[in-house]
Coordinates of C-alpha atoms and ligand atoms in Angstrom, one line a residue:
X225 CA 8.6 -1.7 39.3
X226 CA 5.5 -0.9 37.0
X227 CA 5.4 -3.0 33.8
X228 CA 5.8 -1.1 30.5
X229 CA 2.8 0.6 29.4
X230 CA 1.5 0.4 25.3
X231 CA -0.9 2.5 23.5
X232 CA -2.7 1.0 20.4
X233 CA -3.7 4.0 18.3
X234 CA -6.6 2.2 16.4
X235 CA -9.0 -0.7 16.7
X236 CA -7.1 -4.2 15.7
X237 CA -8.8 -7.4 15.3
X238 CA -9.2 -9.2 18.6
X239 CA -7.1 -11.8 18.9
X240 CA -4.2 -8.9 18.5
X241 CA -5.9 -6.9 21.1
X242 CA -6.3 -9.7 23.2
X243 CA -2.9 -10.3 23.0
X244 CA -1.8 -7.1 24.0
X245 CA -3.7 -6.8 26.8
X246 CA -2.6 -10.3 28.2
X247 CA 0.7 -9.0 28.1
X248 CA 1.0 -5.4 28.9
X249 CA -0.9 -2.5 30.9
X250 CA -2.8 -1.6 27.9
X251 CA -4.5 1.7 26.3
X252 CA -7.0 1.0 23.2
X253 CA -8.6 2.6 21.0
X254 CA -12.3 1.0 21.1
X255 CA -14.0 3.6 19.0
X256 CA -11.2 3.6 16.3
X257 CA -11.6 7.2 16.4
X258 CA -8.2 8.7 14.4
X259 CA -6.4 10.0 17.6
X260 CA -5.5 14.1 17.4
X261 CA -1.6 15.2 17.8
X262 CA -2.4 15.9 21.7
X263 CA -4.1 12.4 22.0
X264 CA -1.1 10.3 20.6
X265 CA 1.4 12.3 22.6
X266 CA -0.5 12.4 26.0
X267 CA 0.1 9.3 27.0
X268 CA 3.7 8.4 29.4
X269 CA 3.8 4.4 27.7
X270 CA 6.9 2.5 26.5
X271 CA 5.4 1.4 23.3
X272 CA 3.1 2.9 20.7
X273 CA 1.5 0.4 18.3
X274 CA 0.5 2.8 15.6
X275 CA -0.9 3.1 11.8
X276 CA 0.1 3.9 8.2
X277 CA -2.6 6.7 9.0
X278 CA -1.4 8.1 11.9
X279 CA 1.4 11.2 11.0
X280 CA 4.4 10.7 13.1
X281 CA 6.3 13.5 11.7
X282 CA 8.7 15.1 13.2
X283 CA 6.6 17.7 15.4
X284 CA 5.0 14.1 16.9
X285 CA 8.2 12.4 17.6
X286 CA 9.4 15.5 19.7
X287 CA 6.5 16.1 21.8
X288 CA 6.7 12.0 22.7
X289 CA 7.0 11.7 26.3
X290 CA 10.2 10.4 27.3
X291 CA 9.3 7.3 28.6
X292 CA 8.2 6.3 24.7
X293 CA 11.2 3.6 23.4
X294 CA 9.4 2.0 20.2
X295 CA 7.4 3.2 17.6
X296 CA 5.4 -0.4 15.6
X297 CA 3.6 0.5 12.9
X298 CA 0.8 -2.0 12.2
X299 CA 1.9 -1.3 8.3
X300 CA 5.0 -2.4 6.1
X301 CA 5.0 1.3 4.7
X302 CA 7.3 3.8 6.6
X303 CA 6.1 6.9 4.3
X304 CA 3.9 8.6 7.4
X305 CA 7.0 8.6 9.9
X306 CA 10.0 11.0 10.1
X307 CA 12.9 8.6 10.5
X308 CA 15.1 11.0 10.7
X309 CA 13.5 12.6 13.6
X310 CA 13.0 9.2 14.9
X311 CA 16.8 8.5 14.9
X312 CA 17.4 11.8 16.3
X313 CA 15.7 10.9 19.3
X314 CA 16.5 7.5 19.8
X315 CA 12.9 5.9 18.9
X316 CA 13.1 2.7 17.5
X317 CA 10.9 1.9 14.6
X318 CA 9.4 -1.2 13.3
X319 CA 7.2 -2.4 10.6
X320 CA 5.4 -5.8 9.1
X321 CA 7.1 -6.5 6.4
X322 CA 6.1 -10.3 4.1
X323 CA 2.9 -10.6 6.1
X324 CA 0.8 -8.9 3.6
X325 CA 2.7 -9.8 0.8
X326 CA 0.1 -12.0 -0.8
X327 CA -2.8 -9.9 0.2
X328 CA -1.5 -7.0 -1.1
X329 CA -0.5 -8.4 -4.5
X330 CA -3.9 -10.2 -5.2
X331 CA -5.2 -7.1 -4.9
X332 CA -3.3 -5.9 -7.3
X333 CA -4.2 -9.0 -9.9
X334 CA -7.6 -8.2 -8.8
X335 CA -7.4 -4.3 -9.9
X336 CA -5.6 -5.8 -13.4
X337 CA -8.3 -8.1 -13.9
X338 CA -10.9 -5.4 -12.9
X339 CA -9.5 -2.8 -15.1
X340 CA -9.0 -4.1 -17.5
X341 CA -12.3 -5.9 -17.8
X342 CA -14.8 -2.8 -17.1
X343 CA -15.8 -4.6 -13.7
X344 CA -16.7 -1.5 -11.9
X345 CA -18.3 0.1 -15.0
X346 CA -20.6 -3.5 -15.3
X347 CA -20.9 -3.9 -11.2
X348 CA -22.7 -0.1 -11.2
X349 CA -24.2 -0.9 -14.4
X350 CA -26.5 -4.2 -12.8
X351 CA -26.9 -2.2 -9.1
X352 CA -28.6 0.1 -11.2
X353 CA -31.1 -1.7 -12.5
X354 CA -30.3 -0.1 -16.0
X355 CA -28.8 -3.9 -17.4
X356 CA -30.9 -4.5 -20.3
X357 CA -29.5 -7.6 -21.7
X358 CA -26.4 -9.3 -23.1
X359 CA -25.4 -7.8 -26.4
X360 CA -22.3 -8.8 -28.6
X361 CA -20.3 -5.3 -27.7
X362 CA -21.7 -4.7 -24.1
X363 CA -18.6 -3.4 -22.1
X364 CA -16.0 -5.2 -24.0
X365 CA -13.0 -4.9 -22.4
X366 CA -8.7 -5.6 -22.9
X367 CA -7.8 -9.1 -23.4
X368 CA -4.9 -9.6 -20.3
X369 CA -3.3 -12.6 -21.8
X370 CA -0.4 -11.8 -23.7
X371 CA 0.0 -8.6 -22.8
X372 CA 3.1 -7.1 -21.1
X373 CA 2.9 -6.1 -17.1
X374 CA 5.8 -3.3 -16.1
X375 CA 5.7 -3.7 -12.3
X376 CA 8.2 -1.0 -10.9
X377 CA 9.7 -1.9 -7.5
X378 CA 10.2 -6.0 -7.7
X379 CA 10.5 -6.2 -4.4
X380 CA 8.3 -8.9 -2.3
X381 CA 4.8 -7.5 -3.6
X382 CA 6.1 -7.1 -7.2
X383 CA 7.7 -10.7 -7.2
X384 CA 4.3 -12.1 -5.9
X385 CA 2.4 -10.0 -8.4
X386 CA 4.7 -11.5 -11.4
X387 CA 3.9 -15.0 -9.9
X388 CA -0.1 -14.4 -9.9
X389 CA 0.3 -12.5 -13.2
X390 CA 2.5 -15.3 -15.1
X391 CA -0.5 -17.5 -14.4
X392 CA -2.6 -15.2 -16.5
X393 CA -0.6 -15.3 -19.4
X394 CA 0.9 -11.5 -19.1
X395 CA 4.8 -10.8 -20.1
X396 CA 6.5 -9.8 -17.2
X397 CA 9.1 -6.5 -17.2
X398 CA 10.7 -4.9 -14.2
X399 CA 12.1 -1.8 -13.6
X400 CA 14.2 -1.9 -9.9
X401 CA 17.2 -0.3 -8.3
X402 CA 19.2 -2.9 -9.0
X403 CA 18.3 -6.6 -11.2
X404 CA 17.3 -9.3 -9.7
X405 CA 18.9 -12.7 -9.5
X406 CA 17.9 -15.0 -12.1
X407 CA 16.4 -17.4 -9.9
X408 CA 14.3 -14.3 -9.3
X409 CA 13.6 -13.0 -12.3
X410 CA 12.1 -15.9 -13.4
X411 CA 12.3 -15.1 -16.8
X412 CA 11.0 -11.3 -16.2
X413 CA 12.9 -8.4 -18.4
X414 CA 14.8 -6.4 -16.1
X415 CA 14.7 -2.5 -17.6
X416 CA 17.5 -0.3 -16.0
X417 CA 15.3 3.0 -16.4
X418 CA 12.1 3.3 -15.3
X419 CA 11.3 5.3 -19.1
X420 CA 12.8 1.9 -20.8
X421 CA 9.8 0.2 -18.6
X422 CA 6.9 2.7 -19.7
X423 CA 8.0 2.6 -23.5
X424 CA 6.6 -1.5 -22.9
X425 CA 4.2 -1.6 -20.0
X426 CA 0.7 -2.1 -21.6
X427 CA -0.5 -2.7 -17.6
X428 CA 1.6 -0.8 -15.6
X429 CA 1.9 -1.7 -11.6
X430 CA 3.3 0.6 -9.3
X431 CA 4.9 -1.5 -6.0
X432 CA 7.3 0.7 -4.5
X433 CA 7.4 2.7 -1.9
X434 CA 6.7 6.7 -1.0
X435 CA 10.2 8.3 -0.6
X436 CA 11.0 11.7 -2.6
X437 CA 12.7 9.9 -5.0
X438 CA 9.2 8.2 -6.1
X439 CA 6.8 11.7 -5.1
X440 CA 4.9 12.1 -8.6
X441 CA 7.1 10.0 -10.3
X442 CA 4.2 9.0 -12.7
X443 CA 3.7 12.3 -14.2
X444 CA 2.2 13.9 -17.4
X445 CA 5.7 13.5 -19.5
X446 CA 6.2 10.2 -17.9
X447 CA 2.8 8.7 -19.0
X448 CA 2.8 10.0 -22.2
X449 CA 5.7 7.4 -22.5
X450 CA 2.9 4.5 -22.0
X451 CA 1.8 3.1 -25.2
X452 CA -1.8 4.6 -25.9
X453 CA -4.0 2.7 -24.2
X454 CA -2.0 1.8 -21.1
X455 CA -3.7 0.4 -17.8
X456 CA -2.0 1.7 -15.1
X457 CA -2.5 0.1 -11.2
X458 CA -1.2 1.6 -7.8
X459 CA -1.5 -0.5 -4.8
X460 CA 1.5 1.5 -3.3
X461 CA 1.1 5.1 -2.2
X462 CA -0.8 7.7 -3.8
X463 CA 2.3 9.8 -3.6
X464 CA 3.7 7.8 -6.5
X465 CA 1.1 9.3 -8.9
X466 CA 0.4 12.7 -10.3
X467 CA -3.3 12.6 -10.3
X468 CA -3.9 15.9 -12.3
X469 CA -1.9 13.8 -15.2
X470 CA -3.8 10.3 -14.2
X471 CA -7.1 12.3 -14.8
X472 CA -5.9 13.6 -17.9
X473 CA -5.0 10.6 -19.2
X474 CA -7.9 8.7 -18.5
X475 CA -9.8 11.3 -19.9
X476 CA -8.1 11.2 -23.0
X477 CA -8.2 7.9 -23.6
X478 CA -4.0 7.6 -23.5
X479 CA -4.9 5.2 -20.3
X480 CA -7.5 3.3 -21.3
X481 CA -8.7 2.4 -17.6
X482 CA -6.9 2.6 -13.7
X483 CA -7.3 0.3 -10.5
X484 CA -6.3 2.2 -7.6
X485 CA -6.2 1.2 -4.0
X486 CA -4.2 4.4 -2.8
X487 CA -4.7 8.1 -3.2
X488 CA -2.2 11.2 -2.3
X489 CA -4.2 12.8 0.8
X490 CA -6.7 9.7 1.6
X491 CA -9.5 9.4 2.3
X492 CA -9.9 12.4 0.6
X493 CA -9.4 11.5 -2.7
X494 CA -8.9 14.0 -5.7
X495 CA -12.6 14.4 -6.7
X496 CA -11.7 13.9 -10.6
X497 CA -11.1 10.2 -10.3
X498 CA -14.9 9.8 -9.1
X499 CA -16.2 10.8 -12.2
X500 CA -14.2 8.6 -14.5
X501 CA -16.3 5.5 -15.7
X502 CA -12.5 3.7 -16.8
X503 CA -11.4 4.2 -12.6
X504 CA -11.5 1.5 -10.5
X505 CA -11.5 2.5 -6.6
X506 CA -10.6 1.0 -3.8
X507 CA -10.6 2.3 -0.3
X508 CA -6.6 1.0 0.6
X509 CA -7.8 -2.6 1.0
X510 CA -4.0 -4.2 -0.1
X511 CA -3.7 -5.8 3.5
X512 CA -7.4 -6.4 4.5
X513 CA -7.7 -10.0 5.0
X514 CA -8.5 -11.2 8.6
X515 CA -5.5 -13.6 8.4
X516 CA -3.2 -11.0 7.0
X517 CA -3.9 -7.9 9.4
X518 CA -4.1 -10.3 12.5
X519 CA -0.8 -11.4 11.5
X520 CA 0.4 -7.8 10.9
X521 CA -0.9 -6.9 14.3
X522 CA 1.0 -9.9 15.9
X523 CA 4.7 -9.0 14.1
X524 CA 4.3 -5.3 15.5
X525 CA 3.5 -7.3 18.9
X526 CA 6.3 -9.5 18.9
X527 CA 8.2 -6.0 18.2
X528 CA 7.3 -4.5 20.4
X529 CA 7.7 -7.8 23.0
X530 CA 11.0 -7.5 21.9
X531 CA 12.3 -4.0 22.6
X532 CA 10.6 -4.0 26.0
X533 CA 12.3 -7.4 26.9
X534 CA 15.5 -5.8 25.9
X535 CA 16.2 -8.0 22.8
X536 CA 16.6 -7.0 19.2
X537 CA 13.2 -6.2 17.2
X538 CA 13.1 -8.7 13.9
X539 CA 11.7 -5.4 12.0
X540 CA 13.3 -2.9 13.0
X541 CA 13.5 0.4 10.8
X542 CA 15.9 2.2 12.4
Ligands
DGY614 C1 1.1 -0.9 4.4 O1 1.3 -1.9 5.2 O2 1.9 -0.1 4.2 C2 -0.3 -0.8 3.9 O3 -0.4 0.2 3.0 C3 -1.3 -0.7 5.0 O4 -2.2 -1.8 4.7

């Protein structure tokens, strides 16, 4: 009998390639070249190790060959697969979730702190060479301690962003689906309505995932609930964010400054955001630690393992 087969749509560090090939007949992706709709369903494997940017909507599930049984994605994020479709078919899905929990929420801290405190404005200011010398107002920024976070979605990145941010002296509030235990909490103000977390969020931290519920859920009538002068921080999805009303509003001075590692449509970013002195931009770095996408790559691994041994996935989706 031949051994299941497994396609790996992009380049992963080695010791998860390595891995993979060890263990099963295996089809790589050495030039990390994104792989076109006919390339990721041309291939007759058991298991398909894919990425948060690789579309597997429903057209993709369906033209699958057969022989296809599980779907990892080297991401916790589930936005850029059909589930429905997935279900329909009988694909089994998995993800990474608390892997890049920490990564991904001191990235956030770091987009707070960078925000916050004109990094990105004084970074292009020195590679420049256009620095002429400390003055007494030179890029004076917002003070973080004291001030209140909103982080909506308090799920494992929101709950490690409270714990980094506590240490910085910032006021956590929460807006979730449903409150946290107190043990939780951890003193954070639970809001029941994400408007009741805007009316107090002078940093504002988006941590929840794409679904239709959250598409443009930040939008112009929704930041004009901010106080003036609101930072606001996505290391979710783009999706979350209207970024005609983001640009506005950084333009107008209502948000005083942005960090964002995610963008509707990346990498092609809305072009307005480039301009914008108060933006700083990330290219989707939340995971990208050696430590934490190795370990990401392993968990889809031992999904994958799994399935094909004809045992349980510890991720699965659906
Ligand atoms: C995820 O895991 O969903 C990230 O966005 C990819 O790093």
């Amino acid at each position: 009998m031949t051994p299941p087969r497994l396609l790996i749509t992009r380049t992963l560090p080695d010791a998860v390639e390595q891995r993979a090939v060890a263990t099963w007949p295996t089809r790589l992706n050495p030039d990390d070249r994104p792989l076109t709709v006919a390339e990721l369903t041309a291939h007759p494997v058991e298991a398909i190790l894919g990425c948060a940017v690789d579309r597997f909507d429903a057209n993709v599930i369906q033209r699958l060959p057969p022989s296809v049984r599980v779907l990892a994605t080297f991401s916790v994020g589930v936005d850029h697969i059909d589930l429905g479709a997935a279900k329909a078919r009988g694909l089994i899905v998995t993800n990474t979730p608390d892997v890049l929990t920490d990564a991904t929420a001191d990235i956030a801290m770091l987009l707070i702190l960078a925000a916050c405190r004109r990094a990105g404005e004084g970074e292009r200011l020195v590679r420049a060479n256009q620095w002429t010398g400390w003055t007494p107002t030179q890029l004076m920024g917002i003070h973080v301690a004291g001030r209140r976070l909103g982080i909506y979605g308090m799920g494992r990145i929101g709950q490690a962003l409270a714990h980094r941010a506590r240490a910085f002296g910032l006021a956590i509030h929460y807006h979730n689906r449903s409150r946290l235990p107190l043990d939780q909490e951890q003193g954070a103000i639970y809001h029941p309505t994400v408007e009741s977390l805007l009316a107090v969020s002078d940093i504002l931290s988006l941590n929840a995932p794409a679904t239709p519920a959250t598409d443009r859920l930040l939008n112009a009538e929704r930041i004009a609930l901010l106080p003036r002068g609101a930072v606001l921080i996505n290391t979710a999805r783009g999706a979350l964010v209207d970024d005609e009303a983001v640009i506005a509003a950084l333009t107008s001075g209502h948000l005083a400054a942005a960090g964002l590692d995610v963008f509707r449509g990346e990498p092609a970013l809305h072009p307005g955001y480039c301009t914008l002195e108060n933006a700083v931009l990330l290219p989707h770095l939340g995971s990208a630690t050696v430590d934490t996408r190795t370990a990401m790559g392993m968990k889809a691994l031992d999904n994958i393992d799994a399935v094909l041994l004809g045992r349980d996935p510890p991720d699965r989706v659906v």
